[in-house]
mmCIF file of C-alpha atoms in Angstrom:
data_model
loop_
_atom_site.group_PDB
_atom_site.id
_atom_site.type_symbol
_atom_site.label_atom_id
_atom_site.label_comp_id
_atom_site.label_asym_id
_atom_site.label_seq_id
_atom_site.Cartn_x
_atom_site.Cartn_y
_atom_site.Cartn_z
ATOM 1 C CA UNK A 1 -0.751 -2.025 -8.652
ATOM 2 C CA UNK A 2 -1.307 -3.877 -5.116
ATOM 3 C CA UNK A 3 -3.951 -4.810 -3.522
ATOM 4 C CA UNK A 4 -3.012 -3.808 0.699
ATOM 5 C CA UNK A 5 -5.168 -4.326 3.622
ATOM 6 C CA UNK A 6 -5.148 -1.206 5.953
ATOM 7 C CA UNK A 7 -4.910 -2.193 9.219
ATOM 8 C CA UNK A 8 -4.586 0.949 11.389
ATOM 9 C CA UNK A 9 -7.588 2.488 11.830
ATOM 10 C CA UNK A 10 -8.828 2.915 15.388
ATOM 11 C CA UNK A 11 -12.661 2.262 15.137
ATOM 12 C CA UNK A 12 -14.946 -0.446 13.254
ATOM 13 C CA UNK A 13 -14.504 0.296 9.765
ATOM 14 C CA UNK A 14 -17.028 -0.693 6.923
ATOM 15 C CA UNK A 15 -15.706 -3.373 4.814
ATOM 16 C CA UNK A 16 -15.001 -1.576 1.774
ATOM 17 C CA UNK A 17 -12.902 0.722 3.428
ATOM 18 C CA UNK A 18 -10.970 -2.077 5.152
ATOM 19 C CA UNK A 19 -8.977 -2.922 1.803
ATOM 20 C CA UNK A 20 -6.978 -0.392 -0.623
ATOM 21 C CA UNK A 21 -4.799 -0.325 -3.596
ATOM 22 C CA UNK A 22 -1.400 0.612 -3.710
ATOM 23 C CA UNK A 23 -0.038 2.796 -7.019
ATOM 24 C CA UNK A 24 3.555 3.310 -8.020
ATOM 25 C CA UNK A 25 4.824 6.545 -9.457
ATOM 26 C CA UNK A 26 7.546 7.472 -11.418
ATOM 27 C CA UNK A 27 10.651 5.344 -11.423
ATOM 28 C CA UNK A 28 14.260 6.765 -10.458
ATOM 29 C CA UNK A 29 17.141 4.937 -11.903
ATOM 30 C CA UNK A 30 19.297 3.415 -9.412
ATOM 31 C CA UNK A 31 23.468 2.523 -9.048
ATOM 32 C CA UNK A 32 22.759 -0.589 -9.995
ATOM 33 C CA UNK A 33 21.181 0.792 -13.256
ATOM 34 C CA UNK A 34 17.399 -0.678 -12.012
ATOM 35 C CA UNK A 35 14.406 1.313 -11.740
ATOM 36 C CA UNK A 36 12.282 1.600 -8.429
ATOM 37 C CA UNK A 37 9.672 3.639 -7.675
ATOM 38 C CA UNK A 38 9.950 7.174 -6.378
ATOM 39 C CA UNK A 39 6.179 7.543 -4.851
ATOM 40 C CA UNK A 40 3.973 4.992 -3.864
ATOM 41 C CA UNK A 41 0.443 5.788 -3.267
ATOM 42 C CA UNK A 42 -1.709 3.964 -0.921
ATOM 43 C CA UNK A 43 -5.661 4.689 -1.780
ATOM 44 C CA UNK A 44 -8.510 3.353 -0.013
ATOM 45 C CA UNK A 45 -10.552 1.153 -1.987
ATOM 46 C CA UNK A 46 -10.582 0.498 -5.822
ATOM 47 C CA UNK A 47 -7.898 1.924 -8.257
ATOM 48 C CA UNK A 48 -8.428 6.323 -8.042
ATOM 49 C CA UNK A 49 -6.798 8.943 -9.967
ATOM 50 C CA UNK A 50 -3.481 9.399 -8.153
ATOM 51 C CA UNK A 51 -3.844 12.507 -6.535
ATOM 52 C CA UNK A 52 -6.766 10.852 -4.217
ATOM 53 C CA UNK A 53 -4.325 8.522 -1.838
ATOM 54 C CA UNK A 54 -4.929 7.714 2.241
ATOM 55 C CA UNK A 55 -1.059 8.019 1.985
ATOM 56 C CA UNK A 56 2.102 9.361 0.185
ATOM 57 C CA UNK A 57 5.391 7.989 0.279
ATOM 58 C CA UNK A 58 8.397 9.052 -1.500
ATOM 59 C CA UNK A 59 11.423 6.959 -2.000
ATOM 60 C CA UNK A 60 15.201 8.450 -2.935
ATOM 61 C CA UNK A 61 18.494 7.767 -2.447
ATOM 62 C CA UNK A 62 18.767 4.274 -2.757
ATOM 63 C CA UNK A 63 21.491 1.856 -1.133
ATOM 64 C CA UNK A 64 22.753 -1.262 -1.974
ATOM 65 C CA UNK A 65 24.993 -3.158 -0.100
ATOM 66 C CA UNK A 66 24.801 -0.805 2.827
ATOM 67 C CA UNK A 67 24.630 -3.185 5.904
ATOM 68 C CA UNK A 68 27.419 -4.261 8.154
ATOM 69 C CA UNK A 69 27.331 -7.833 7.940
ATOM 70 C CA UNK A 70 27.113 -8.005 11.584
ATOM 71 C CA UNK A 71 23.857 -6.593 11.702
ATOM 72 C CA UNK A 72 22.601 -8.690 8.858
ATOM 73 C CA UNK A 73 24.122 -12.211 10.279
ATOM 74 C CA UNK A 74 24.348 -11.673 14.200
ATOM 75 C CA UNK A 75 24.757 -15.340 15.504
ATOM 76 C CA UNK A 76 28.257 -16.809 15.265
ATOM 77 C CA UNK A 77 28.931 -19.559 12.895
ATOM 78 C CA UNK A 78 25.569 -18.308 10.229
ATOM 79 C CA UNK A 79 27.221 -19.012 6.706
ATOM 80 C CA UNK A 80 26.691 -16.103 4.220
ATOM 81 C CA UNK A 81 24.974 -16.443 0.952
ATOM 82 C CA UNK A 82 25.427 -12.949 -0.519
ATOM 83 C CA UNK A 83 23.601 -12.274 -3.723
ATOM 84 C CA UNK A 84 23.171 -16.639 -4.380
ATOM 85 C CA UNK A 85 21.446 -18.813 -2.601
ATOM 86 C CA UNK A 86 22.162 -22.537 -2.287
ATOM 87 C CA UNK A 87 20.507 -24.976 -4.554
ATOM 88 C CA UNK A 88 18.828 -28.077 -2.556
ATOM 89 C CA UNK A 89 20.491 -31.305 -3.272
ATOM 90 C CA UNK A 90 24.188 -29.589 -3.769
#
C-alpha cells in the first residue's frame, strides 16, 4: 500500500480527507514474465476494505519497449542508456 495526497478537490477540505491510501489488486503476468497490478484503488483516508475507493483504475495490456526513440531522446547528440545506466567514475 501507498500513502497519496489527493490534490483535486475544488473546495477547503478537512485534513483527514486531504490524504488517502492507495491498494493494489490482483497482479497480471506480463511479456516480460513480471507481475503488475491490474487495479489500483485509491481510498480516502486510512487502509478500507477494497470495495470503498475515491477511485478505480484498471491496468491491461502492458508494453515494453514501445517508444520510438525519437520521442524518448528528442535533442540531437543525447547518448542512449537503454536498460543500464552509467556508473560514476567509469
Amino acid at each position: 500500500m501507498t500513502e497519496v495526497t489527493i490534490s483535486d478537490f475544488f473546495v477547503p477540505t478537512p485534513k483527514g480527507l486531504q490524504h488517502g491510501t492507495v491498494l493494489y489488486e490482483g497482479r497480471t503476468k506480463t511479456s516480460i514474465g513480471t507481475y503488475f497490478p491490474s487495479e489500483i484503488v485509491i481510498q480516502i483516508g486510512k487502509p478500507k476494505d477494497a470495495d470503498r475507493g475515491a477511485y478505480r483504475i484498471s491496468l491491461r495490456d502492458y508494453k515494453f519497449d514501445s517508444f520510438d526513440k525519437d520521442l524518448l531522446y528528442p535533442l540531437q547528440g543525447l547518448n542512449t542508456y537503454g536498460d543500464s545506466k552509467p556508473v560514476l567514475g567509469d
